[in-house]
């Protein structure tokens, strides 16, 4: 199990904390439905427009190198949204089979054309795949949306389908300032804490894959 940032090349987001703070209680309810508003509504409710722009390309290359992915390998992206990372993984490693698992019907219906038919609807807690059936399983900013016990189950499921070949990224904070920003910004997270909390959760789930943190940063207004 290693702490490694496979999203190092993900562009830094510009975040306007004041606007989101004002809108929060209602926005949280809306966001947690993971429908159109969350992906393609306003920034207060979620992404403010989740569109393919190629940003996952360099990350797909890093993931492919890290897991030594080859044509014919199967990769699972849990909480894959519209399948953009899946699409880029298949472009980076031609012949790779990328599969996705999503709770959002909206995301599946509006997925990238190259991900069509490759995303199953379901929840991370119960993956509809056989044990040891993937060369890698990824879950980026997803499992923290579950309550603690469900989150442990989701991590255990990742380990089951790709033992020792997982990559989990979750929201975390390292100090009180980061925690304050986190609480003001995050709309959907249910399980959160410091890296120590996550390491303990991973151990409890018997997880032996890799992981990293999403630390919320605010850009100056
Ligand atoms: C913050 S987004 C991350 C999307 C994508 N992984 C990325 O990094 O751009 C969280 C995603 O997880 C999905 N999701 C939330 N709860 C889930 C669950 N229990 N099982 C599967 N997917 C879930 C949401 O619909 C959404 O697409």
Short mmCIF file of N, CA, C and O in Angstrom, two decimals, residues 27-142:
data_model
loop_
_atom_site.label_atom_id
_atom_site.label_comp_id
_atom_site.label_asym_id
_atom_site.label_seq_id
_atom_site.Cartn_x
_atom_site.Cartn_y
_atom_site.Cartn_z
N UNK A 27 -28.00 23.51 -1.78
CA UNK A 27 -27.11 22.94 -2.80
C UNK A 27 -26.66 21.54 -2.42
O UNK A 27 -26.51 20.67 -3.26
N UNK A 28 -26.42 21.33 -1.12
CA UNK A 28 -25.99 20.00 -0.68
C UNK A 28 -27.04 18.95 -0.99
O UNK A 28 -26.73 17.87 -1.49
N UNK A 29 -28.29 19.30 -0.72
CA UNK A 29 -29.38 18.34 -0.98
C UNK A 29 -29.45 18.01 -2.46
O UNK A 29 -29.60 16.87 -2.85
N UNK A 30 -29.34 19.06 -3.26
CA UNK A 30 -29.43 18.87 -4.72
C UNK A 30 -28.22 18.06 -5.21
O UNK A 30 -28.36 17.10 -5.96
N UNK A 31 -27.03 18.43 -4.74
CA UNK A 31 -25.81 17.78 -5.21
C UNK A 31 -25.83 16.29 -4.91
O UNK A 31 -25.43 15.47 -5.73
N UNK A 32 -26.34 15.93 -3.74
CA UNK A 32 -26.29 14.53 -3.31
C UNK A 32 -27.17 13.61 -4.16
O UNK A 32 -27.12 12.39 -4.03
N UNK A 33 -27.95 14.21 -5.03
CA UNK A 33 -28.75 13.38 -5.93
C UNK A 33 -27.96 12.99 -7.18
O UNK A 33 -28.40 12.16 -7.97
N UNK A 34 -26.80 13.61 -7.36
CA UNK A 34 -25.93 13.30 -8.50
C UNK A 34 -26.69 13.29 -9.82
O UNK A 34 -26.53 12.40 -10.65
N UNK A 35 -27.53 14.30 -9.97
CA UNK A 35 -28.30 14.43 -11.21
C UNK A 35 -27.72 15.53 -12.09
O UNK A 35 -26.55 15.90 -11.97
N UNK A 36 -28.56 16.07 -12.97
CA UNK A 36 -28.11 17.10 -13.91
C UNK A 36 -27.51 18.30 -13.19
O UNK A 36 -26.47 18.83 -13.59
N UNK A 37 -28.16 18.72 -12.09
CA UNK A 37 -27.68 19.93 -11.38
C UNK A 37 -26.25 19.74 -10.89
O UNK A 37 -25.44 20.66 -10.93
N UNK A 38 -25.94 18.54 -10.40
CA UNK A 38 -24.60 18.28 -9.85
C UNK A 38 -23.53 18.38 -10.95
O UNK A 38 -22.48 18.99 -10.76
N UNK A 39 -23.81 17.80 -12.09
CA UNK A 39 -22.80 17.78 -13.15
C UNK A 39 -22.84 19.05 -14.00
O UNK A 39 -21.80 19.64 -14.29
N UNK A 40 -24.03 19.45 -14.39
CA UNK A 40 -24.14 20.51 -15.40
C UNK A 40 -24.99 21.69 -14.95
O UNK A 40 -25.48 22.45 -15.78
N UNK A 41 -25.16 21.82 -13.62
CA UNK A 41 -25.87 22.98 -13.09
C UNK A 41 -24.88 24.09 -12.76
O UNK A 41 -23.87 24.26 -13.44
N UNK A 42 -25.13 24.80 -11.68
CA UNK A 42 -24.24 25.91 -11.31
C UNK A 42 -23.07 25.38 -10.48
O UNK A 42 -23.12 24.27 -9.96
N UNK A 43 -22.06 26.22 -10.30
CA UNK A 43 -20.89 25.85 -9.52
C UNK A 43 -21.26 25.67 -8.04
O UNK A 43 -20.63 24.92 -7.31
N UNK A 44 -22.31 26.36 -7.59
CA UNK A 44 -22.75 26.21 -6.21
C UNK A 44 -23.31 24.81 -5.95
O UNK A 44 -23.32 24.32 -4.84
N UNK A 45 -23.81 24.18 -7.01
CA UNK A 45 -24.46 22.87 -6.85
C UNK A 45 -23.54 21.70 -7.19
O UNK A 45 -23.91 20.55 -7.02
N UNK A 46 -22.36 22.00 -7.73
CA UNK A 46 -21.48 20.91 -8.12
C UNK A 46 -20.40 21.39 -9.07
O UNK A 46 -19.74 22.40 -8.83
N UNK A 47 -20.26 20.66 -10.19
CA UNK A 47 -19.17 20.96 -11.12
C UNK A 47 -19.37 22.26 -11.91
O UNK A 47 -18.41 22.83 -12.41
N UNK A 48 -20.61 22.64 -12.12
CA UNK A 48 -20.86 23.82 -12.94
C UNK A 48 -20.56 23.55 -14.41
O UNK A 48 -20.14 24.45 -15.15
N UNK A 49 -20.76 22.31 -14.83
CA UNK A 49 -20.51 21.94 -16.25
C UNK A 49 -19.37 20.93 -16.32
O UNK A 49 -18.21 21.30 -16.24
N UNK A 50 -19.75 19.65 -16.41
CA UNK A 50 -18.75 18.56 -16.44
C UNK A 50 -18.61 18.12 -17.89
O UNK A 50 -19.41 17.34 -18.39
N UNK A 51 -17.61 18.69 -18.57
CA UNK A 51 -17.47 18.47 -20.01
C UNK A 51 -16.08 17.90 -20.32
O UNK A 51 -15.11 18.22 -19.63
N UNK A 52 -16.02 17.12 -21.37
CA UNK A 52 -14.73 16.54 -21.77
C UNK A 52 -13.83 17.63 -22.33
O UNK A 52 -14.22 18.35 -23.24
N UNK A 53 -12.62 17.75 -21.77
CA UNK A 53 -11.68 18.73 -22.30
C UNK A 53 -10.25 18.18 -22.39
O UNK A 53 -9.31 18.94 -22.56
N UNK A 54 -10.14 16.87 -22.23
CA UNK A 54 -8.83 16.24 -22.40
C UNK A 54 -7.94 16.30 -21.17
O UNK A 54 -6.81 15.80 -21.19
N UNK A 55 -8.46 16.85 -20.06
CA UNK A 55 -7.59 17.01 -18.88
C UNK A 55 -7.15 15.69 -18.26
O UNK A 55 -6.17 15.63 -17.52
N UNK A 56 -7.90 14.62 -18.55
CA UNK A 56 -7.55 13.32 -17.97
C UNK A 56 -6.45 12.60 -18.75
O UNK A 56 -5.94 11.58 -18.30
N UNK A 57 -6.11 13.13 -19.93
CA UNK A 57 -5.12 12.45 -20.78
C UNK A 57 -3.79 12.20 -20.05
O UNK A 57 -3.34 11.04 -19.95
N UNK A 58 -3.13 13.25 -19.53
CA UNK A 58 -1.85 13.02 -18.84
C UNK A 58 -1.99 12.12 -17.61
O UNK A 58 -1.08 11.37 -17.29
N UNK A 59 -3.16 12.18 -16.97
CA UNK A 59 -3.38 11.34 -15.78
C UNK A 59 -3.54 9.88 -16.21
O UNK A 59 -3.02 8.97 -15.58
N UNK A 60 -4.26 9.69 -17.32
CA UNK A 60 -4.42 8.33 -17.85
C UNK A 60 -3.05 7.73 -18.17
O UNK A 60 -2.79 6.55 -17.90
N UNK A 61 -2.16 8.56 -18.72
CA UNK A 61 -0.80 8.07 -19.03
C UNK A 61 -0.07 7.66 -17.76
O UNK A 61 0.57 6.61 -17.71
N UNK A 62 -0.19 8.47 -16.72
CA UNK A 62 0.48 8.15 -15.44
C UNK A 62 -0.11 6.89 -14.81
O UNK A 62 0.61 6.06 -14.26
N UNK A 63 -1.43 6.74 -14.91
CA UNK A 63 -2.08 5.55 -14.34
C UNK A 63 -1.64 4.30 -15.12
O UNK A 63 -1.30 3.27 -14.53
N UNK A 64 -1.61 4.43 -16.44
CA UNK A 64 -1.21 3.28 -17.27
C UNK A 64 0.23 2.86 -16.95
O UNK A 64 0.53 1.67 -16.83
N UNK A 65 1.10 3.85 -16.75
CA UNK A 65 2.50 3.53 -16.44
C UNK A 65 2.60 2.91 -15.04
O UNK A 65 3.31 1.91 -14.83
N UNK A 66 1.87 3.49 -14.09
CA UNK A 66 1.95 3.01 -12.70
C UNK A 66 1.51 1.55 -12.60
O UNK A 66 2.15 0.74 -11.92
N UNK A 67 0.40 1.21 -13.28
CA UNK A 67 -0.12 -0.16 -13.18
C UNK A 67 0.38 -1.06 -14.32
O UNK A 67 -0.06 -2.19 -14.44
N UNK A 68 1.28 -0.50 -15.13
CA UNK A 68 1.84 -1.27 -16.27
C UNK A 68 0.72 -1.91 -17.10
O UNK A 68 0.70 -3.11 -17.37
N UNK A 69 -0.24 -1.06 -17.48
CA UNK A 69 -1.41 -1.57 -18.20
C UNK A 69 -1.06 -1.93 -19.64
O UNK A 69 -0.27 -1.22 -20.29
N UNK A 70 -1.67 -2.99 -20.11
CA UNK A 70 -1.38 -3.49 -21.46
C UNK A 70 -2.68 -3.76 -22.22
O UNK A 70 -3.73 -3.95 -21.59
N UNK A 71 -2.58 -3.82 -23.56
CA UNK A 71 -3.78 -4.18 -24.34
C UNK A 71 -4.37 -5.48 -23.80
O UNK A 71 -3.63 -6.40 -23.46
N UNK A 72 -5.70 -5.51 -23.71
CA UNK A 72 -6.37 -6.71 -23.20
C UNK A 72 -6.64 -6.64 -21.70
O UNK A 72 -7.51 -7.34 -21.20
N UNK A 73 -5.92 -5.78 -20.98
CA UNK A 73 -6.18 -5.63 -19.54
C UNK A 73 -7.55 -4.98 -19.33
O UNK A 73 -8.01 -4.20 -20.17
N UNK A 74 -8.16 -5.29 -18.20
CA UNK A 74 -9.44 -4.67 -17.82
C UNK A 74 -9.22 -3.73 -16.64
O UNK A 74 -8.57 -4.12 -15.66
N UNK A 75 -9.75 -2.51 -16.78
CA UNK A 75 -9.63 -1.52 -15.70
C UNK A 75 -11.02 -1.06 -15.32
O UNK A 75 -11.87 -0.86 -16.19
N UNK A 76 -11.24 -0.89 -14.03
CA UNK A 76 -12.54 -0.43 -13.54
C UNK A 76 -12.40 0.95 -12.92
O UNK A 76 -11.53 1.17 -12.08
N UNK A 77 -13.28 1.88 -13.33
CA UNK A 77 -13.32 3.20 -12.72
C UNK A 77 -14.64 3.31 -11.95
O UNK A 77 -15.72 3.40 -12.54
N UNK A 78 -14.53 3.30 -10.64
CA UNK A 78 -15.72 3.30 -9.77
C UNK A 78 -16.11 4.76 -9.48
O UNK A 78 -15.30 5.53 -8.97
N UNK A 79 -17.35 5.11 -9.82
CA UNK A 79 -17.76 6.52 -9.72
C UNK A 79 -17.12 7.28 -10.86
O UNK A 79 -16.54 8.35 -10.70
N UNK A 80 -17.27 6.72 -12.05
CA UNK A 80 -16.54 7.21 -13.24
C UNK A 80 -17.18 8.45 -13.85
O UNK A 80 -16.67 8.98 -14.84
N UNK A 81 -18.32 8.92 -13.29
CA UNK A 81 -19.03 10.07 -13.85
C UNK A 81 -19.34 9.81 -15.33
O UNK A 81 -19.90 8.77 -15.66
N UNK A 82 -18.94 10.70 -16.22
CA UNK A 82 -19.29 10.54 -17.64
C UNK A 82 -18.25 9.72 -18.42
O UNK A 82 -18.25 9.72 -19.65
N UNK A 83 -17.35 9.06 -17.70
CA UNK A 83 -16.43 8.12 -18.37
C UNK A 83 -15.26 8.79 -19.07
O UNK A 83 -14.65 8.18 -19.95
N UNK A 84 -14.90 10.01 -18.68
CA UNK A 84 -13.82 10.71 -19.37
C UNK A 84 -12.46 10.03 -19.14
O UNK A 84 -11.67 9.89 -20.08
N UNK A 85 -12.20 9.64 -17.90
CA UNK A 85 -10.93 8.94 -17.63
C UNK A 85 -10.90 7.59 -18.35
O UNK A 85 -9.87 7.19 -18.92
N UNK A 86 -12.04 6.90 -18.38
CA UNK A 86 -12.12 5.62 -19.11
C UNK A 86 -11.74 5.83 -20.56
O UNK A 86 -10.96 5.07 -21.15
N UNK A 87 -12.31 6.86 -21.15
CA UNK A 87 -12.06 7.17 -22.57
C UNK A 87 -10.57 7.41 -22.80
O UNK A 87 -9.98 6.91 -23.75
N UNK A 88 -9.95 8.18 -21.91
CA UNK A 88 -8.53 8.52 -22.11
C UNK A 88 -7.63 7.32 -21.83
O UNK A 88 -6.60 7.17 -22.47
N UNK A 89 -8.03 6.46 -20.89
CA UNK A 89 -7.23 5.24 -20.65
C UNK A 89 -7.23 4.36 -21.90
O UNK A 89 -6.20 3.81 -22.29
N UNK A 90 -8.41 4.26 -22.55
CA UNK A 90 -8.49 3.41 -23.75
C UNK A 90 -7.72 4.04 -24.91
O UNK A 90 -7.23 3.33 -25.78
N UNK A 91 -7.60 5.37 -24.91
CA UNK A 91 -6.82 6.04 -25.97
C UNK A 91 -5.32 5.86 -25.73
O UNK A 91 -4.55 5.67 -26.67
N UNK A 92 -4.92 5.90 -24.47
CA UNK A 92 -3.50 5.80 -24.12
C UNK A 92 -2.99 4.36 -24.30
O UNK A 92 -1.85 4.14 -24.70
N UNK A 93 -3.85 3.39 -23.98
CA UNK A 93 -3.47 1.98 -24.15
C UNK A 93 -4.49 1.33 -25.10
O UNK A 93 -5.48 0.74 -24.66
N UNK A 94 -4.29 1.45 -26.42
CA UNK A 94 -5.26 0.86 -27.34
C UNK A 94 -5.40 -0.64 -27.07
O UNK A 94 -4.41 -1.33 -26.84
N UNK A 95 -6.66 -1.09 -27.03
CA UNK A 95 -6.91 -2.50 -26.74
C UNK A 95 -7.22 -2.75 -25.27
O UNK A 95 -7.60 -3.85 -24.89
N UNK A 96 -7.04 -1.72 -24.45
CA UNK A 96 -7.42 -1.81 -23.04
C UNK A 96 -8.94 -1.83 -22.93
O UNK A 96 -9.62 -1.16 -23.71
N UNK A 97 -9.46 -2.59 -21.98
CA UNK A 97 -10.91 -2.61 -21.75
C UNK A 97 -11.23 -1.82 -20.48
O UNK A 97 -10.92 -2.29 -19.39
N UNK A 98 -11.81 -0.64 -20.63
CA UNK A 98 -12.17 0.14 -19.45
C UNK A 98 -13.66 -0.03 -19.16
O UNK A 98 -14.49 0.03 -20.06
N UNK A 99 -13.97 -0.25 -17.88
CA UNK A 99 -15.35 -0.36 -17.43
C UNK A 99 -15.60 0.66 -16.32
O UNK A 99 -14.67 1.03 -15.60
N UNK A 100 -16.85 1.10 -16.24
CA UNK A 100 -17.19 2.07 -15.20
C UNK A 100 -18.37 1.60 -14.38
O UNK A 100 -19.17 0.77 -14.82
N UNK A 101 -18.45 2.15 -13.18
CA UNK A 101 -19.57 1.86 -12.28
C UNK A 101 -20.04 3.20 -11.77
O UNK A 101 -19.23 3.99 -11.26
N UNK A 102 -21.31 3.50 -11.92
CA UNK A 102 -21.83 4.82 -11.55
C UNK A 102 -23.20 4.70 -10.89
O UNK A 102 -24.02 3.90 -11.29
N UNK A 103 -23.42 5.57 -9.91
CA UNK A 103 -24.73 5.61 -9.27
C UNK A 103 -25.67 6.53 -10.05
O UNK A 103 -26.89 6.43 -9.96
N UNK A 104 -25.08 7.43 -10.85
CA UNK A 104 -25.87 8.48 -11.51
C UNK A 104 -26.36 8.07 -12.90
O UNK A 104 -25.57 7.91 -13.83
N UNK A 105 -27.67 7.97 -13.01
CA UNK A 105 -28.26 7.67 -14.32
C UNK A 105 -27.97 8.82 -15.30
O UNK A 105 -27.70 8.60 -16.47
N UNK A 106 -28.00 10.05 -14.77
CA UNK A 106 -27.73 11.22 -15.62
C UNK A 106 -26.34 11.13 -16.23
O UNK A 106 -26.15 11.35 -17.43
N UNK A 107 -25.33 10.78 -15.39
CA UNK A 107 -23.96 10.70 -15.90
C UNK A 107 -23.85 9.60 -16.96
O UNK A 107 -23.18 9.79 -17.99
N UNK A 108 -24.51 8.48 -16.73
CA UNK A 108 -24.44 7.37 -17.69
C UNK A 108 -25.08 7.80 -19.02
O UNK A 108 -24.52 7.58 -20.09
N UNK A 109 -26.24 8.44 -18.92
CA UNK A 109 -26.94 8.84 -20.15
C UNK A 109 -26.18 9.92 -20.92
O UNK A 109 -26.33 10.05 -22.12
N UNK A 110 -25.37 10.69 -20.20
CA UNK A 110 -24.65 11.79 -20.84
C UNK A 110 -23.15 11.54 -20.91
O UNK A 110 -22.35 12.47 -20.95
N UNK A 111 -22.79 10.27 -20.94
CA UNK A 111 -21.36 9.94 -20.90
C UNK A 111 -20.68 10.20 -22.25
O UNK A 111 -21.34 10.43 -23.27
N UNK A 112 -19.37 10.17 -22.24
CA UNK A 112 -18.60 10.32 -23.48
C UNK A 112 -19.01 9.20 -24.45
O UNK A 112 -19.17 8.05 -24.03
N UNK A 113 -19.16 9.52 -25.74
CA UNK A 113 -19.60 8.49 -26.69
C UNK A 113 -18.73 7.22 -26.65
O UNK A 113 -19.24 6.11 -26.82
N UNK A 114 -17.45 7.37 -26.37
CA UNK A 114 -16.58 6.18 -26.35
C UNK A 114 -16.72 5.36 -25.06
O UNK A 114 -16.14 4.27 -24.97
N UNK A 115 -17.46 5.89 -24.11
CA UNK A 115 -17.70 5.13 -22.87
C UNK A 115 -19.08 4.47 -22.88
O UNK A 115 -19.43 3.70 -21.98
N UNK A 116 -19.86 4.77 -23.92
CA UNK A 116 -21.24 4.24 -24.03
C UNK A 116 -21.22 2.71 -23.97
O UNK A 116 -20.40 2.06 -24.62
N UNK A 117 -22.12 2.17 -23.14
CA UNK A 117 -22.23 0.71 -23.03
C UNK A 117 -21.19 0.11 -22.10
O UNK A 117 -21.17 -1.11 -21.89
N UNK A 118 -20.32 0.94 -21.55
CA UNK A 118 -19.24 0.43 -20.70
C UNK A 118 -19.44 0.80 -19.23
O UNK A 118 -18.60 0.51 -18.39
N UNK A 119 -20.51 1.54 -18.93
CA UNK A 119 -20.74 1.98 -17.55
C UNK A 119 -21.97 1.28 -16.99
O UNK A 119 -23.07 1.39 -17.54
N UNK A 120 -21.78 0.56 -15.90
CA UNK A 120 -22.90 -0.11 -15.25
C UNK A 120 -23.43 0.79 -14.14
O UNK A 120 -22.65 1.47 -13.47
N UNK A 121 -24.73 0.73 -13.96
CA UNK A 121 -25.31 1.52 -12.87
C UNK A 121 -25.28 0.69 -11.59
O UNK A 121 -25.65 -0.50 -11.60
N UNK A 122 -24.81 1.27 -10.50
CA UNK A 122 -24.76 0.54 -9.23
C UNK A 122 -24.07 1.38 -8.19
O UNK A 122 -23.80 2.57 -8.40
N UNK A 123 -23.78 0.75 -7.07
CA UNK A 123 -23.10 1.47 -6.00
C UNK A 123 -21.76 0.81 -5.67
O UNK A 123 -21.62 -0.42 -5.77
N UNK A 124 -20.82 1.66 -5.28
CA UNK A 124 -19.46 1.22 -4.98
C UNK A 124 -19.43 0.16 -3.89
O UNK A 124 -18.49 -0.63 -3.81
N UNK A 125 -20.47 0.14 -3.06
CA UNK A 125 -20.50 -0.83 -1.95
C UNK A 125 -20.64 -2.26 -2.41
O UNK A 125 -20.36 -3.18 -1.65
N UNK A 126 -21.19 -2.44 -3.61
CA UNK A 126 -21.43 -3.81 -4.07
C UNK A 126 -21.12 -3.84 -5.56
O UNK A 126 -21.95 -3.48 -6.38
N UNK A 127 -19.93 -4.25 -5.89
CA UNK A 127 -19.51 -4.22 -7.29
C UNK A 127 -19.96 -5.49 -8.01
O UNK A 127 -19.70 -6.60 -7.53
N UNK A 128 -20.63 -5.32 -9.15
CA UNK A 128 -21.16 -6.49 -9.86
C UNK A 128 -20.09 -7.15 -10.74
O UNK A 128 -20.30 -7.36 -11.94
N UNK A 129 -18.96 -7.44 -10.15
CA UNK A 129 -17.84 -8.05 -10.90
C UNK A 129 -17.21 -9.15 -10.04
O UNK A 129 -17.25 -9.09 -8.81
N UNK A 130 -16.59 -10.10 -10.74
CA UNK A 130 -15.97 -11.23 -10.04
C UNK A 130 -14.70 -10.79 -9.32
O UNK A 130 -14.09 -9.76 -9.67
N UNK A 131 -14.31 -11.59 -8.33
CA UNK A 131 -13.06 -11.33 -7.60
C UNK A 131 -11.89 -11.38 -8.57
O UNK A 131 -11.88 -12.17 -9.53
N UNK A 132 -10.93 -10.51 -8.35
CA UNK A 132 -9.67 -10.53 -9.10
C UNK A 132 -9.89 -10.43 -10.61
O UNK A 132 -9.20 -11.09 -11.39
N UNK A 133 -10.86 -9.62 -11.02
CA UNK A 133 -11.19 -9.58 -12.45
C UNK A 133 -10.68 -8.32 -13.16
O UNK A 133 -10.97 -8.12 -14.34
N UNK A 134 -9.90 -7.49 -12.45
CA UNK A 134 -9.37 -6.27 -13.08
C UNK A 134 -7.87 -6.11 -12.83
O UNK A 134 -7.36 -6.46 -11.76
N UNK A 135 -7.20 -5.57 -13.83
CA UNK A 135 -5.77 -5.27 -13.69
C UNK A 135 -5.57 -4.06 -12.79
O UNK A 135 -4.50 -3.90 -12.19
N UNK A 136 -6.60 -3.21 -12.71
CA UNK A 136 -6.56 -2.08 -11.78
C UNK A 136 -7.99 -1.61 -11.53
O UNK A 136 -8.85 -1.69 -12.41
N UNK A 137 -8.24 -1.14 -10.30
CA UNK A 137 -9.53 -0.53 -9.96
C UNK A 137 -9.23 0.86 -9.40
O UNK A 137 -8.38 1.01 -8.52
N UNK A 138 -9.94 1.85 -9.94
CA UNK A 138 -9.71 3.24 -9.56
C UNK A 138 -10.98 3.79 -8.91
O UNK A 138 -12.09 3.44 -9.32
N UNK A 139 -10.80 4.67 -7.95
CA UNK A 139 -11.96 5.34 -7.39
C UNK A 139 -11.51 6.72 -6.94
O UNK A 139 -10.82 6.87 -5.93
N UNK A 140 -11.90 7.72 -7.72
CA UNK A 140 -11.36 9.07 -7.51
C UNK A 140 -12.46 10.00 -7.00
O UNK A 140 -13.43 10.28 -7.73
N UNK A 141 -12.32 10.39 -5.77
CA UNK A 141 -13.27 11.30 -5.12
C UNK A 141 -14.70 10.74 -5.09
O UNK A 141 -15.66 11.44 -5.43
N UNK A 142 -14.81 9.50 -4.69
CA UNK A 142 -16.11 8.83 -4.69
C UNK A 142 -16.46 8.24 -3.31
O UNK A 142 -17.51 8.56 -2.76
#
